[in-house]
CSV table of C-alpha atoms in Angstrom, one decimal:
chain,number,residue,atom,x,y,z
T,1,UNK,CA,3.4,8.2,1.1
T,2,UNK,CA,2.2,8.5,-2.5
T,3,UNK,CA,-0.3,6.9,-4.8
T,4,UNK,CA,-1.3,3.2,-4.7
T,5,UNK,CA,-1.6,3.1,-8.5
T,6,UNK,CA,0.9,1.1,-10.6
T,7,UNK,CA,3.3,3.1,-12.6
T,8,UNK,CA,3.2,2.6,-16.4
T,9,UNK,CA,6.7,1.4,-17.3
T,10,UNK,CA,6.7,3.3,-20.6
T,11,UNK,CA,6.5,6.6,-18.6
T,12,UNK,CA,9.8,5.7,-16.9
T,13,UNK,CA,11.3,4.6,-20.2
T,14,UNK,CA,10.7,8.0,-21.9
T,15,UNK,CA,12.4,9.7,-19.0
T,16,UNK,CA,15.4,7.4,-19.2
T,17,UNK,CA,15.6,7.8,-23.0
T,18,UNK,CA,15.6,11.6,-22.8
T,19,UNK,CA,11.9,12.1,-23.5
T,20,UNK,CA,11.7,9.8,-26.6
T,21,UNK,CA,8.9,7.4,-26.2
T,22,UNK,CA,8.1,4.8,-28.8
T,23,UNK,CA,7.4,1.1,-28.7
T,24,UNK,CA,10.8,0.1,-30.0
T,25,UNK,CA,12.5,1.8,-27.1
T,26,UNK,CA,10.1,0.2,-24.7
T,27,UNK,CA,10.8,-3.2,-26.1
T,28,UNK,CA,14.6,-2.6,-26.0
T,29,UNK,CA,14.3,-1.5,-22.3
T,30,UNK,CA,12.3,-4.7,-21.4
T,31,UNK,CA,15.0,-6.8,-23.2
T,32,UNK,CA,17.7,-4.9,-21.2
T,33,UNK,CA,15.9,-5.7,-17.9
T,34,UNK,CA,15.8,-9.4,-18.7
T,35,UNK,CA,19.5,-9.4,-19.3
T,36,UNK,CA,20.3,-7.2,-16.3
T,37,UNK,CA,22.7,-8.5,-13.7
T,38,UNK,CA,21.4,-10.2,-10.5
T,39,UNK,CA,21.8,-6.9,-8.6
T,40,UNK,CA,18.3,-5.9,-9.8
T,41,UNK,CA,16.8,-9.1,-8.3
T,42,UNK,CA,17.2,-7.4,-4.9
T,43,UNK,CA,14.5,-4.9,-5.9
T,44,UNK,CA,11.9,-7.7,-6.2
T,45,UNK,CA,12.1,-8.5,-2.5
T,46,UNK,CA,9.3,-7.1,-0.4
T,47,UNK,CA,10.3,-4.0,1.6
T,48,UNK,CA,9.1,-3.7,5.2
T,49,UNK,CA,9.1,-0.8,7.6
T,50,UNK,CA,10.2,-1.9,11.1
T,51,UNK,CA,9.6,1.8,12.1
T,52,UNK,CA,7.9,4.5,9.9
T,53,UNK,CA,11.2,6.1,8.9
T,54,UNK,CA,13.2,2.9,8.3
T,55,UNK,CA,12.7,0.6,5.3
T,56,UNK,CA,14.6,-2.6,4.7
T,57,UNK,CA,14.2,-5.8,2.5
T,58,UNK,CA,12.8,-8.8,4.4
T,59,UNK,CA,16.2,-10.5,4.2
T,60,UNK,CA,17.8,-7.8,6.3
T,61,UNK,CA,15.3,-7.8,9.2
T,62,UNK,CA,16.2,-9.2,12.6
T,63,UNK,CA,14.0,-11.9,14.1
T,64,UNK,CA,12.4,-9.4,16.5
T,65,UNK,CA,11.5,-7.1,13.6
T,66,UNK,CA,10.1,-10.0,11.6
T,67,UNK,CA,7.9,-11.0,14.6
T,68,UNK,CA,6.7,-7.4,15.0
T,69,UNK,CA,5.8,-7.2,11.3
T,70,UNK,CA,4.0,-10.5,11.4
T,71,UNK,CA,1.9,-9.3,14.4
T,72,UNK,CA,1.1,-6.1,12.5
T,73,UNK,CA,0.0,-8.1,9.5
T,74,UNK,CA,-2.2,-10.3,11.7
T,75,UNK,CA,-3.8,-7.2,13.2
T,76,UNK,CA,-4.5,-5.7,9.8
T,77,UNK,CA,-6.1,-8.9,8.7
T,78,UNK,CA,-8.7,-8.6,11.5
T,79,UNK,CA,-10.0,-5.3,10.1
T,80,UNK,CA,-13.2,-5.9,8.1
T,81,UNK,CA,-13.3,-5.7,4.3
T,82,UNK,CA,-16.5,-4.9,2.4
T,83,UNK,CA,-17.5,-3.6,-1.0
T,84,UNK,CA,-18.2,0.0,-1.8
T,85,UNK,CA,-21.9,0.4,-2.5
T,86,UNK,CA,-21.8,4.0,-3.6
T,87,UNK,CA,-24.8,5.0,-1.4
T,88,UNK,CA,-22.9,7.6,0.6
T,89,UNK,CA,-23.0,10.9,-1.3
T,90,UNK,CA,-20.6,13.0,0.7
T,91,UNK,CA,-17.2,13.8,-1.0
T,92,UNK,CA,-15.3,12.4,2.0
T,93,UNK,CA,-16.8,9.0,1.7
T,94,UNK,CA,-16.4,8.8,-2.1
T,95,UNK,CA,-12.7,9.1,-2.2
T,96,UNK,CA,-9.7,7.2,-0.8
T,97,UNK,CA,-7.7,9.9,0.9
T,98,UNK,CA,-4.5,8.0,0.5
T,99,UNK,CA,-4.5,7.6,-3.3
T,100,UNK,CA,-7.1,10.4,-4.0
T,101,UNK,CA,-9.0,8.2,-6.4
T,102,UNK,CA,-12.8,7.8,-6.2
T,103,UNK,CA,-14.2,4.5,-5.1
T,104,UNK,CA,-15.9,2.4,-7.7
T,105,UNK,CA,-19.1,0.5,-6.9
T,106,UNK,CA,-18.4,-3.1,-5.8
T,107,UNK,CA,-14.7,-2.2,-5.2
T,108,UNK,CA,-13.2,-3.9,-2.1
T,109,UNK,CA,-12.7,-1.4,0.8
T,110,UNK,CA,-11.3,-1.9,4.3
T,111,UNK,CA,-13.1,-0.3,7.3
T,112,UNK,CA,-11.1,1.0,10.2
T,113,UNK,CA,-12.6,1.1,13.8
T,114,UNK,CA,-13.2,4.9,13.4
T,115,UNK,CA,-15.4,4.0,10.4
T,116,UNK,CA,-13.2,5.6,7.7
T,117,UNK,CA,-12.9,3.5,4.6
T,118,UNK,CA,-10.0,3.1,2.1
T,119,UNK,CA,-9.0,0.9,-0.8
T,120,UNK,CA,-7.7,-2.3,0.7
T,121,UNK,CA,-4.3,-2.0,-1.0
T,122,UNK,CA,-3.9,1.6,0.1
T,123,UNK,CA,-4.7,1.2,3.7
T,124,UNK,CA,-2.8,-2.1,4.1
T,125,UNK,CA,0.3,-0.4,2.8
T,126,UNK,CA,-0.3,2.6,5.1
T,127,UNK,CA,-0.9,0.5,8.2
T,128,UNK,CA,2.3,-1.5,7.6
T,129,UNK,CA,4.1,1.9,8.1
T,130,UNK,CA,1.9,3.5,10.7
T,131,UNK,CA,-1.0,2.0,12.8
T,132,UNK,CA,-3.0,5.2,12.7
T,133,UNK,CA,-6.0,6.3,10.6
T,134,UNK,CA,-4.7,8.7,7.9
T,135,UNK,CA,-7.9,10.8,8.3
T,136,UNK,CA,-8.3,11.2,12.0
T,137,UNK,CA,-5.0,9.9,13.3
T,138,UNK,CA,-6.8,7.5,15.8
T,139,UNK,CA,-4.5,4.6,16.7
T,140,UNK,CA,-6.0,1.6,14.9
T,141,UNK,CA,-4.4,-1.0,17.2
T,142,UNK,CA,-5.8,0.5,20.4
T,143,UNK,CA,-9.3,0.8,18.9
T,144,UNK,CA,-9.2,-2.7,17.6
T,145,UNK,CA,-8.0,-4.1,20.9
T,146,UNK,CA,-10.8,-2.2,22.7
T,147,UNK,CA,-13.4,-3.8,20.5
T,148,UNK,CA,-12.2,-7.3,21.6
T,149,UNK,CA,-12.2,-6.3,25.2
T,150,UNK,CA,-15.9,-5.1,25.2
T,151,UNK,CA,-17.2,-8.3,23.5
């Protein structure tokens, strides 16, 4: 799945330029991207995962797949968001297991029904692919629906 951190474009530029990394090359590369053909505009479209192993741009999804993704997004939005307070001292509760980065105090986190916490961006991206907790593999949708049935 990978890391939820943004990639610094200069890192990619140095790889494309054969390891040479200076600001002029970076500026040239940015200029090249602006003048790039419309083919690259397809990369800016959101990519969705109708099933965990299949990814497609939003424009290539069937109506049924779009409805399924909309339902999944609605389900994710019902999961509570809080801020990390830093009070829990165990290693497991200090780190997002998806991106492997420590939580910062006052950082937004999302709570799953199994009480595991993750960065909002990390877990939202994960849940769009698979509706299971990355730590305990508990199905999030079933647990969330059970909480509505008991209240």
